[in-house]
Tab-separated table of C-alpha atoms and ligand atoms in Angstrom:
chain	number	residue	atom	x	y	z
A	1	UNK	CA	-10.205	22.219	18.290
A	2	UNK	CA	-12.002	19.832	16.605
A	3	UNK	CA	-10.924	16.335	16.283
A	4	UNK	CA	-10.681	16.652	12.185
A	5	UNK	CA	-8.855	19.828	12.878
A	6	UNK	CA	-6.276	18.061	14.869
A	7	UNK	CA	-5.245	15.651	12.190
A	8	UNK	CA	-5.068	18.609	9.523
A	9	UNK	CA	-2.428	20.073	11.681
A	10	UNK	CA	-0.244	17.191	11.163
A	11	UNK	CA	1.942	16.623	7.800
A	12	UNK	CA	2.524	12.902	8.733
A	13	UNK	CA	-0.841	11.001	8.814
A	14	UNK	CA	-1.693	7.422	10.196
A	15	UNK	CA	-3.620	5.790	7.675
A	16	UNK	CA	-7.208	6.358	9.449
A	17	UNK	CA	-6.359	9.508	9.492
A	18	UNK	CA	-6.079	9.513	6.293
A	19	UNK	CA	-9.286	8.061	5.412
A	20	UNK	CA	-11.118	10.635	7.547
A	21	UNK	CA	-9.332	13.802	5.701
A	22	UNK	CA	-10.607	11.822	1.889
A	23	UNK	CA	-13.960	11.095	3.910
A	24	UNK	CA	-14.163	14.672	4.459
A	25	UNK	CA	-17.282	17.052	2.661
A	26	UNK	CA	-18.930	20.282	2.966
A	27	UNK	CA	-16.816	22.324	5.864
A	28	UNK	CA	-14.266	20.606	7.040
A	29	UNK	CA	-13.446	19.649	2.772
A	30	UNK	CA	-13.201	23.059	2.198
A	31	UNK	CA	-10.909	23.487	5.303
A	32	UNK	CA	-8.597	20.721	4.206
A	33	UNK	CA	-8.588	22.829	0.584
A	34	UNK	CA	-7.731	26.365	2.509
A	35	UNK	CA	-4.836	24.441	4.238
A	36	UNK	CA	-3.381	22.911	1.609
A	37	UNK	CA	-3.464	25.784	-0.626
A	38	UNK	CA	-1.636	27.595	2.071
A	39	UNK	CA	1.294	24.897	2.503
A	40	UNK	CA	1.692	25.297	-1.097
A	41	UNK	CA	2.120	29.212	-1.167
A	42	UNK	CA	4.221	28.830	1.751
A	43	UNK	CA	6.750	26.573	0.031
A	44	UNK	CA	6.229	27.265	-3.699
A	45	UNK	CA	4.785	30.514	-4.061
A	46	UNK	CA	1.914	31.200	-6.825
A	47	UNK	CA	4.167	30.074	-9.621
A	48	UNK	CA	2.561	27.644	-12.304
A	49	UNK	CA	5.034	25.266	-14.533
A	50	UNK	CA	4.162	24.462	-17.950
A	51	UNK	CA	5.069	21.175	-19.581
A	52	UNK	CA	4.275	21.785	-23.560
A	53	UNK	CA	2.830	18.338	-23.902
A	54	UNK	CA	3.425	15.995	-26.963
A	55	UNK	CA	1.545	12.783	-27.834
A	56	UNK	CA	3.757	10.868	-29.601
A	57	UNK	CA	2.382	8.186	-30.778
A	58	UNK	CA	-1.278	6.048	-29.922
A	59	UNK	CA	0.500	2.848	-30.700
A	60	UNK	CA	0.217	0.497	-27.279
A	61	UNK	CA	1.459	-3.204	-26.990
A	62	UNK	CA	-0.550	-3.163	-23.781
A	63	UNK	CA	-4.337	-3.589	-22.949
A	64	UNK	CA	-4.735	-1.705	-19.361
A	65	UNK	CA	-8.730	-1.972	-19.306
A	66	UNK	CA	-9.664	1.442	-18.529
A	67	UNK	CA	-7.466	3.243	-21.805
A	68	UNK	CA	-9.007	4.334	-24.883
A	69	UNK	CA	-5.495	3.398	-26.790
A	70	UNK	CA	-5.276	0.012	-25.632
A	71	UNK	CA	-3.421	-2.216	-28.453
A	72	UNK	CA	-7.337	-4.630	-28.464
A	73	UNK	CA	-9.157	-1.245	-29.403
A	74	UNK	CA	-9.630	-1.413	-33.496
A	75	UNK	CA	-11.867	1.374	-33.803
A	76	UNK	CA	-8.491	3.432	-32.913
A	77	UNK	CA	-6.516	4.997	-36.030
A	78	UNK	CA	-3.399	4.421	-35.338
A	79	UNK	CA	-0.410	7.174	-35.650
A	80	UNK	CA	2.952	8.111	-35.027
A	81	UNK	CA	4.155	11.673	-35.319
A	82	UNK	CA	7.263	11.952	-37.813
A	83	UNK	CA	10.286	13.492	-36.400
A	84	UNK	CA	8.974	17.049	-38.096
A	85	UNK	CA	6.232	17.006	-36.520
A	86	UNK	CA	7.912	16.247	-32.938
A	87	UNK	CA	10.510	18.751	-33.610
A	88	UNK	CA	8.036	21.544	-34.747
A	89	UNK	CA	6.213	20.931	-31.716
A	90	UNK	CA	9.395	21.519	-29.140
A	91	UNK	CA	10.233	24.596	-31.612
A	92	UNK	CA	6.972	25.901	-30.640
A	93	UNK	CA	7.011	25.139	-26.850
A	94	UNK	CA	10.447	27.229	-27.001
A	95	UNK	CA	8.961	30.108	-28.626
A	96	UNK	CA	5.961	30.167	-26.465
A	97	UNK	CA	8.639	30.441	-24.047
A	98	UNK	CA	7.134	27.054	-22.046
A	99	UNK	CA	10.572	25.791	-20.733
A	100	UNK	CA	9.827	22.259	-20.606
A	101	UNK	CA	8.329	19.536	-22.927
A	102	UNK	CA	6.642	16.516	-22.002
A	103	UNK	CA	6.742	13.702	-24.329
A	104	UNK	CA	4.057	10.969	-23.960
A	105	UNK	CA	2.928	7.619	-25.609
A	106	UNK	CA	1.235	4.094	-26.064
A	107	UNK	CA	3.715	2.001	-24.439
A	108	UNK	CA	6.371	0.525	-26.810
A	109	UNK	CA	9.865	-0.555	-26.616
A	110	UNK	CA	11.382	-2.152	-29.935
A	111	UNK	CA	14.721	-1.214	-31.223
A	112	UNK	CA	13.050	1.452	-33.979
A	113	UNK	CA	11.231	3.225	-31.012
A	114	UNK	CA	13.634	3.347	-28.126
A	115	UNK	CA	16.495	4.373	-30.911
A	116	UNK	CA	14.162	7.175	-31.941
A	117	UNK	CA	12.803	8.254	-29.051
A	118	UNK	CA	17.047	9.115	-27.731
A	119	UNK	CA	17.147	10.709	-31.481
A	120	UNK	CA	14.594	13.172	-30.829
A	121	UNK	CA	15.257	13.884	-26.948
A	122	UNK	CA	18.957	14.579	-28.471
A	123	UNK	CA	17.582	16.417	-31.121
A	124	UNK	CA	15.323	18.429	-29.148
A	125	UNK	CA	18.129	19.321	-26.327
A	126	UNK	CA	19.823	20.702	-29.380
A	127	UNK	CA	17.298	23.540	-29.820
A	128	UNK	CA	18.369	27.213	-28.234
A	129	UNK	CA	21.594	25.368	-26.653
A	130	UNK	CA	19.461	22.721	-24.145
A	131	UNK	CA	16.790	25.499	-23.122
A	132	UNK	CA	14.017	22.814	-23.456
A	133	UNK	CA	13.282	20.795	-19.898
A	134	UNK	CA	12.545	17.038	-21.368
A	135	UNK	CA	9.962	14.954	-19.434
A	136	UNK	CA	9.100	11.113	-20.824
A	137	UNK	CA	6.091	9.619	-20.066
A	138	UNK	CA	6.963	6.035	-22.119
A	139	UNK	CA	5.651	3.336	-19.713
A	140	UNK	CA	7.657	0.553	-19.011
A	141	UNK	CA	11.086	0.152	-20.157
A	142	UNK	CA	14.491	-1.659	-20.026
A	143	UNK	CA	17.368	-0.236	-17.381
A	144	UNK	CA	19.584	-0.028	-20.344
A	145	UNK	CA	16.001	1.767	-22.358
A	146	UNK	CA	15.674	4.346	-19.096
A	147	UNK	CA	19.858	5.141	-19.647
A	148	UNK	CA	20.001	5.530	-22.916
A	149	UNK	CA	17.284	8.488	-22.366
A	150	UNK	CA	18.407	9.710	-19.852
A	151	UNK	CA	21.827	9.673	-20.643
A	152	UNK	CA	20.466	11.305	-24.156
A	153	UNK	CA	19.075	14.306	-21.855
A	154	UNK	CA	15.717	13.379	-20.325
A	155	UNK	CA	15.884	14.404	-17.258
A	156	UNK	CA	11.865	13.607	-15.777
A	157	UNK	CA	9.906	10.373	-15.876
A	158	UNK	CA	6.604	9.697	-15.297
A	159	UNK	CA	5.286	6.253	-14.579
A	160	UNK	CA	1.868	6.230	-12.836
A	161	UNK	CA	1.838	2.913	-10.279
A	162	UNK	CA	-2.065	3.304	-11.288
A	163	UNK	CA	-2.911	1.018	-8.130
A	164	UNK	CA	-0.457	0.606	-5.588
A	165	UNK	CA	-2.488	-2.484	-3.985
A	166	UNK	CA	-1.563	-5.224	-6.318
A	167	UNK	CA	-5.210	-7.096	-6.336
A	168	UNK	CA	-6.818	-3.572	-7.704
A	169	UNK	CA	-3.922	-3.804	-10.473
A	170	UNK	CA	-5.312	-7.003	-11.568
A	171	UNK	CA	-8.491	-5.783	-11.381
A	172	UNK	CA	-7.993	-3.049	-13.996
A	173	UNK	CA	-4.873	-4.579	-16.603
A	174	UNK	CA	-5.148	-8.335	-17.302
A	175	UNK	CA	-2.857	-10.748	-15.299
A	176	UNK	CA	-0.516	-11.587	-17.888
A	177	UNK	CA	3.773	-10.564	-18.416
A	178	UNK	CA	2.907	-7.587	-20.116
A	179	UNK	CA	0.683	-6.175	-17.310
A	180	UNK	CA	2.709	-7.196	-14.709
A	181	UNK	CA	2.494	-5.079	-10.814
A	182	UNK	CA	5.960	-6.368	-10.038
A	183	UNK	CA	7.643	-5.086	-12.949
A	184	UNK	CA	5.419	-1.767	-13.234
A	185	UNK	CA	7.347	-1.155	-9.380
A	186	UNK	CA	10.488	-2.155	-10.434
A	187	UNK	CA	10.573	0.341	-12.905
A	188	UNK	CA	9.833	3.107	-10.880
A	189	UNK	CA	12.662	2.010	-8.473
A	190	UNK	CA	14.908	2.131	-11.533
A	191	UNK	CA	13.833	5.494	-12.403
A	192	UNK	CA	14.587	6.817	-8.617
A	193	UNK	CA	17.701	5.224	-8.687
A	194	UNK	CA	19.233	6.220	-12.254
A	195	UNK	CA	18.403	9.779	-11.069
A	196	UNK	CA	15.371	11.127	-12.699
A	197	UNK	CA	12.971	13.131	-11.020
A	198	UNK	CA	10.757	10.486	-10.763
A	199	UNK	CA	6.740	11.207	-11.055
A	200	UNK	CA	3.851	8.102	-10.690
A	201	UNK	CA	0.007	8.690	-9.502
A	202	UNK	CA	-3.211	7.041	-9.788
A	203	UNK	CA	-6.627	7.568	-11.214
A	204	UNK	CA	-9.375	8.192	-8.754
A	205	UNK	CA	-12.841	6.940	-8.415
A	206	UNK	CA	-11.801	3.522	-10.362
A	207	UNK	CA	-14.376	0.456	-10.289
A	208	UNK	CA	-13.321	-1.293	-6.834
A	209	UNK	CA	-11.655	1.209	-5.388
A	210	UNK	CA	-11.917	2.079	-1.985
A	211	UNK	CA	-10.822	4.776	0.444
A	212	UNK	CA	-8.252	2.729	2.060
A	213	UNK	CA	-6.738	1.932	-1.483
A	214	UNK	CA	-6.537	5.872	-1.863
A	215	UNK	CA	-5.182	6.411	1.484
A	216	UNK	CA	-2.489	3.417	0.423
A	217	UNK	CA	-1.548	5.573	-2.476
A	218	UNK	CA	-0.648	8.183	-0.387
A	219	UNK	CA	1.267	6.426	1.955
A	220	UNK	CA	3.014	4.887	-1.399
A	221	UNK	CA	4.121	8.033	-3.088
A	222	UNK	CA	5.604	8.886	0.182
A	223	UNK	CA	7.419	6.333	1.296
A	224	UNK	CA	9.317	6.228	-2.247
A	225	UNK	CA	9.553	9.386	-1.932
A	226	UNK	CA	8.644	10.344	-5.603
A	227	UNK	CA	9.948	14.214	-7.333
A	228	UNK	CA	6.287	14.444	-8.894
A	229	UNK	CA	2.969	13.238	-9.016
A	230	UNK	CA	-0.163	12.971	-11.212
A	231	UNK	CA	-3.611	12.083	-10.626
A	232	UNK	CA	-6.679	12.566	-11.870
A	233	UNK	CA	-10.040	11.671	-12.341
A	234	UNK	CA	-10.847	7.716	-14.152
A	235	UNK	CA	-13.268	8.711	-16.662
A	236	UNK	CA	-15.085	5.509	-18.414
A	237	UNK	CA	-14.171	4.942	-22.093
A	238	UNK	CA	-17.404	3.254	-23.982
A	239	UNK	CA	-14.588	1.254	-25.863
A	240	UNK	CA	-12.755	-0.415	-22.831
A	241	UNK	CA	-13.783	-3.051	-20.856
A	242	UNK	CA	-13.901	-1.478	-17.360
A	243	UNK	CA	-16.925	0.685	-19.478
A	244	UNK	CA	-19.307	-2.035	-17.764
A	245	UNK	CA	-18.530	-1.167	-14.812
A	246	UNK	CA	-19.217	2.594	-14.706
A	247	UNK	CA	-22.512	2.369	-13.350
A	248	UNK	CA	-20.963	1.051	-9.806
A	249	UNK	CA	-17.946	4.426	-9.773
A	250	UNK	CA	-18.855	7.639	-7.686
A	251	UNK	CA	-20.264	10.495	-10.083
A	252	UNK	CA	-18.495	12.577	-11.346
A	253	UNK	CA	-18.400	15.146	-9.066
A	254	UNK	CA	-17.708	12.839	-6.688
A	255	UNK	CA	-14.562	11.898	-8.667
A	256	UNK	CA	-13.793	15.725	-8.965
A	257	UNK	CA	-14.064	16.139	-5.240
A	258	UNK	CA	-12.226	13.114	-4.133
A	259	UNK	CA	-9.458	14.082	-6.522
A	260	UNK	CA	-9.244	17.307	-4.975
A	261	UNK	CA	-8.692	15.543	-1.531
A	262	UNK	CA	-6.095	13.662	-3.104
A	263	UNK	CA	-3.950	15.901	-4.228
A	264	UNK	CA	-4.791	18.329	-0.843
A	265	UNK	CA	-3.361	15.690	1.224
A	266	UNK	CA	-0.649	14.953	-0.616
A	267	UNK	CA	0.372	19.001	-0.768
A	268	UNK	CA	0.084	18.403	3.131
A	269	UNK	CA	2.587	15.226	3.329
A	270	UNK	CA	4.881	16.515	0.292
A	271	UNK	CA	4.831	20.046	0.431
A	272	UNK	CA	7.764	20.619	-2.002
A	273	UNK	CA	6.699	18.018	-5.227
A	274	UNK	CA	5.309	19.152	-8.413
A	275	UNK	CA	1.864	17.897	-8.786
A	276	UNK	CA	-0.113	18.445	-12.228
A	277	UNK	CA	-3.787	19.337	-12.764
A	278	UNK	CA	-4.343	16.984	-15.066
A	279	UNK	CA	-6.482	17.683	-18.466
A	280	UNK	CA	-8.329	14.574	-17.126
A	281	UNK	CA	-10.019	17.247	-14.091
A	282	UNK	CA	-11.102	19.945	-16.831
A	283	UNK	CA	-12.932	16.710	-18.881
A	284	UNK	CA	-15.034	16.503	-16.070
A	285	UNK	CA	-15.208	20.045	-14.854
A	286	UNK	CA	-14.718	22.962	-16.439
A	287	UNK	CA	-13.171	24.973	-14.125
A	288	UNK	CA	-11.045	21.485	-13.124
A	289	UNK	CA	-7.638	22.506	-14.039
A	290	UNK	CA	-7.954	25.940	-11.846
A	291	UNK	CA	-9.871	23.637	-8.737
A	292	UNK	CA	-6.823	21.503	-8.598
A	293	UNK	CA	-4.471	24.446	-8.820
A	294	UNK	CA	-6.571	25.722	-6.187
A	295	UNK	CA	-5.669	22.700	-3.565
A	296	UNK	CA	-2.440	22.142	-4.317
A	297	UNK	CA	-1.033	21.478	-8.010
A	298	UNK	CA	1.366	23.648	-9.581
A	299	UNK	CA	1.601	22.061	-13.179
A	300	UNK	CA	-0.434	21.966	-16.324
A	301	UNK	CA	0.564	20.133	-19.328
A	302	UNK	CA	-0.798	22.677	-22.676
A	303	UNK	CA	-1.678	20.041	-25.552
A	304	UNK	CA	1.141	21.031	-28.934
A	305	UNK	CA	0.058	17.661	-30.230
A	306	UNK	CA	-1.049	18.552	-34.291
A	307	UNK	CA	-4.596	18.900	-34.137
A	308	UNK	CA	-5.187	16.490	-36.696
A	309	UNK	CA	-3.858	13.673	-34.696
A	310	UNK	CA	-5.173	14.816	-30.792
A	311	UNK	CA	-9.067	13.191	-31.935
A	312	UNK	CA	-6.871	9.709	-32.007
A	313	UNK	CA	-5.393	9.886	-28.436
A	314	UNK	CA	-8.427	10.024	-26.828
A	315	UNK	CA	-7.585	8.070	-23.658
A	316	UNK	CA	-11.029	9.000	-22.006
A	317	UNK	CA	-13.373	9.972	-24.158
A	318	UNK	CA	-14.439	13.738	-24.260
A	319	UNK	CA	-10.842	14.983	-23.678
A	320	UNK	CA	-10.796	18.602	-22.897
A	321	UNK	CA	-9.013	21.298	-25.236
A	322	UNK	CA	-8.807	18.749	-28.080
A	323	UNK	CA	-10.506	21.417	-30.760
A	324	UNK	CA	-7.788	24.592	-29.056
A	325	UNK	CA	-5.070	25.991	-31.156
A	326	UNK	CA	-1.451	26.347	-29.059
A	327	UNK	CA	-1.477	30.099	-28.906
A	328	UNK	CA	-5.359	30.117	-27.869
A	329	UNK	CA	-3.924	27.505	-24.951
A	330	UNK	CA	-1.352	30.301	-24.030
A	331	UNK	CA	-3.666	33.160	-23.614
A	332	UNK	CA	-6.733	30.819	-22.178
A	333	UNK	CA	-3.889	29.368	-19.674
A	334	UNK	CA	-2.849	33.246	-18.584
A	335	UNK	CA	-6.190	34.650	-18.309
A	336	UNK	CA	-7.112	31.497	-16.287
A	337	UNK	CA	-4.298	31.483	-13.717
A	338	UNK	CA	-4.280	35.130	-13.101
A	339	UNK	CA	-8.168	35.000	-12.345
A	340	UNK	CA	-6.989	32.523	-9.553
A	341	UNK	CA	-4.414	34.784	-8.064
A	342	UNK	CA	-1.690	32.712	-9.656
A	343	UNK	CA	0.832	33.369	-12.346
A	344	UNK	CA	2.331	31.201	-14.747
A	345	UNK	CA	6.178	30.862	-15.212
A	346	UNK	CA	7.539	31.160	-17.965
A	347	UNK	CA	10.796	29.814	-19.493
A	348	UNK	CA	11.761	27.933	-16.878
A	349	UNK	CA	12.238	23.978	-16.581
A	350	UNK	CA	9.749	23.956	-13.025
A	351	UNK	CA	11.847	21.151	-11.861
A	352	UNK	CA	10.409	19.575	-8.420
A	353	UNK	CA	11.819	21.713	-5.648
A	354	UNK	CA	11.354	18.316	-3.402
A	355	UNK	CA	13.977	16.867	-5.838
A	356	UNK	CA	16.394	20.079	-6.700
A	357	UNK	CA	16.296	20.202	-2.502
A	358	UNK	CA	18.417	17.003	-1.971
A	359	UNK	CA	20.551	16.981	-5.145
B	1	SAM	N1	1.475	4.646	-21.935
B	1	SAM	C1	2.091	5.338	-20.886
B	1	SAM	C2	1.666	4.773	-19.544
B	1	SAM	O1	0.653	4.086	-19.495
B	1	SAM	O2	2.379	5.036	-18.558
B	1	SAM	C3	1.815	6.838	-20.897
B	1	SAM	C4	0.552	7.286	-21.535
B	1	SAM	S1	-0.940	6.835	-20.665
B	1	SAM	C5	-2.184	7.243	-21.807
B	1	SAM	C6	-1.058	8.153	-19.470
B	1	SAM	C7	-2.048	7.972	-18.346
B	1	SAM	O3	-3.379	8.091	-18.838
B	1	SAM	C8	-2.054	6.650	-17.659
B	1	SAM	O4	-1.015	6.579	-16.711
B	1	SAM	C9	-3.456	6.579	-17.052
B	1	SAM	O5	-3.432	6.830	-15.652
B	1	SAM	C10	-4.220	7.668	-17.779
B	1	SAM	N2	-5.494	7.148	-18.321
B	1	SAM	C11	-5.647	6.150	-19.214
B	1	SAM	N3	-6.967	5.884	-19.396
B	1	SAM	C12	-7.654	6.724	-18.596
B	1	SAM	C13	-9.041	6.913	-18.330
B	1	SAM	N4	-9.979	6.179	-18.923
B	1	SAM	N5	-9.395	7.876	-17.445
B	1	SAM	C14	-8.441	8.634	-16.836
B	1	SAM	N6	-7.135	8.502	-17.052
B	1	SAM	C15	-6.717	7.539	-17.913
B	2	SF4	FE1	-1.089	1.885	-23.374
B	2	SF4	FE2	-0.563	3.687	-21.420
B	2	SF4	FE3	-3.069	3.305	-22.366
B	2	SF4	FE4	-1.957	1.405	-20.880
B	2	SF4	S1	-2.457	3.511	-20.209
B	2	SF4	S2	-3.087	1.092	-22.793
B	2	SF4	S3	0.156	1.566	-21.550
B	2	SF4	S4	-1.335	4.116	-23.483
């Protein structure tokens, strides 16, 4: 047996080791891909969960330097769905019988928005008797803030750590209290410990990252043991200021791949979380949504933002199914999984089996 071999039949990894399974290519990459998509048949089956994705609002306070919504970026029109529109969307997740929503923002948290955000989770747990599985993805908020939604019937965070070595965090949100590594952590601890199923991840192929970052992300997600995870690709936006820097990132296909390694890994060392294929993969490939599914992931997040308002949360520029209608997403999303051998599940909250396991 090969030495590379030898350290894929392990689900604990020593950090070297982990740098040689995201050094991998050709072969032994697609190896590392067959044996992670096994681990996750073996302990999840072919099932798919759907989180009906909304995007609240574009409006940030913060000005991380890679995100197309950052509060500094005026050529942004700025909007915030009305409680209709939010409503109608969750109306239309439960008829297309997606079992969980996922609602996500600029980062906020004034009286007006943290009082309407526990309006409409309460609101929205109200339709077909608390059918609807409610994910938040709101940034960083108080204790009391994370409570009050929780208590209100969220039941799923996610709060990417972004970079879990605190010099790269400063190297891609300015030092100041609103950007602040220390508190970003302390937020996912409070998350873990009010009970949420707690997701974070990074982006991939940032300016300055290296492999022994990546492999430190790993070893982070693990050791807080997290319900969930997303990552995907950093795609420059021209209206950021990490934009300079794109000439000195991997291409991207590079980024694909090393994403891919990412999240094969981490089905290796956490064979029971949720992981998404995030919309960030199919931006840069195509067929990136059913390649991550392929290694690993088990979630996609369908757009039901209005279409008028999805051209003003570009994140990334080029953002993938922006033009797509929510019953085209349905059929595109079943034809697409079943020509990967894998079905989607339907009306079910997918809740992290790592997380249902222990509680
Ligand atoms: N504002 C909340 C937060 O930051 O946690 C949630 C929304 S934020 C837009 C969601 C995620 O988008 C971030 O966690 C970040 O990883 C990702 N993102 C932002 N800009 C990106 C870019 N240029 N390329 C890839 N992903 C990006
Ligand atoms: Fe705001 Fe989130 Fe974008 Fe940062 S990543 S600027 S918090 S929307």
């Amino acid at each position: 047996m090969s030495q590379f071999d030898e350290i894929l039949d392990q689900h604990d990894f020593t950090k070297d080791e982990l740098i040689t399974l995201l050094a991998s290519k050709g072969e032994e990459m697609s190896r590392l891909f067959d044996k992670a998509l096994k681990t996750k048949l073996h302990y999840l089956d072919n099932c798919v969960h759907l989180r009906g994705l909304i995007e609240y609002s574009n409006k940030c306070r913060k000005y991380c330097l890679y995100c197309g919504v950052r509060g500094k970026n005026t050529k942004v029109e700025r909007y915030t769905l009305s409680d209709e529109e939010v409503l109608e969307c969750a109306h239309l997740a439960h008829k297309l019988g997606y079992g969980s929503v996922a609602i996500q923002s600029g980062e906020r948290d004034d009286k007006e928005f943290v009082d309407k955000i526990e309006y409409l989770v309460r609101e929205i747990k109200k339709i077909d008797n608390g059918s609807l599985g409610i994910t938040l993805s709101l940034g960083e908020q108080t204790e009391e803030t994370y409570r009050r939604w929780f208590e209100a019937g969220a039941h799923r965070y996610l709060l990417r750590i972004e970079a879990s070595n605190e010099d790269l965090y400063y190297k891609i949100h300015p030092k100041d209290k609103n950007h602040d590594f220390h508190k970003r952590l302390d937020s996912i601890d409070t998350l873990l410990r009010l009970g949420y199923q707690t997701g974070t991840g990074v982006m991939v192929g940032l300016p300055f990252q290296t492999l022994d970052d990546l492999a430190d992300d790993l070893l982070f997600f693990k050791r807080k043991d997290v319900a969930m995870v997303g990552m995907g690709p950093f795609i420059p936006h021209p209206d950021t200021p990490l934009y300079e820097f794109r000439h000195q990132i991997p291409s991207a296909q590079e980024r694909m791949n090393l994403t891919l390694k990412m999240i094969a890994v981490l089905r290796l060392m956490m064979p029971e979380i949720n992981m998404v294929a995030a919309t960030a993969n199919q931006t840069v490939d195509p067929l990136g949504r059913e390649k991550a599914i392929m290694v690993g992931a088990n979630v996609i997040m369908p757009n039901l933002t209005p279409n008028e308002f999805r051209e003003n949360y570009l994140i990334y520029p080029d953002k993938a199914c922006v033009k797509d209608k929510p019953d085209q997403c349905q059929t595109c999303l079943d034809i697409r999984m079943e020509s990967i051998g894998h079905k989607v599940l339907y009306n079910a909250w997918g809740d992290s089996k790592a997380f249902t396991s222990r509680h």
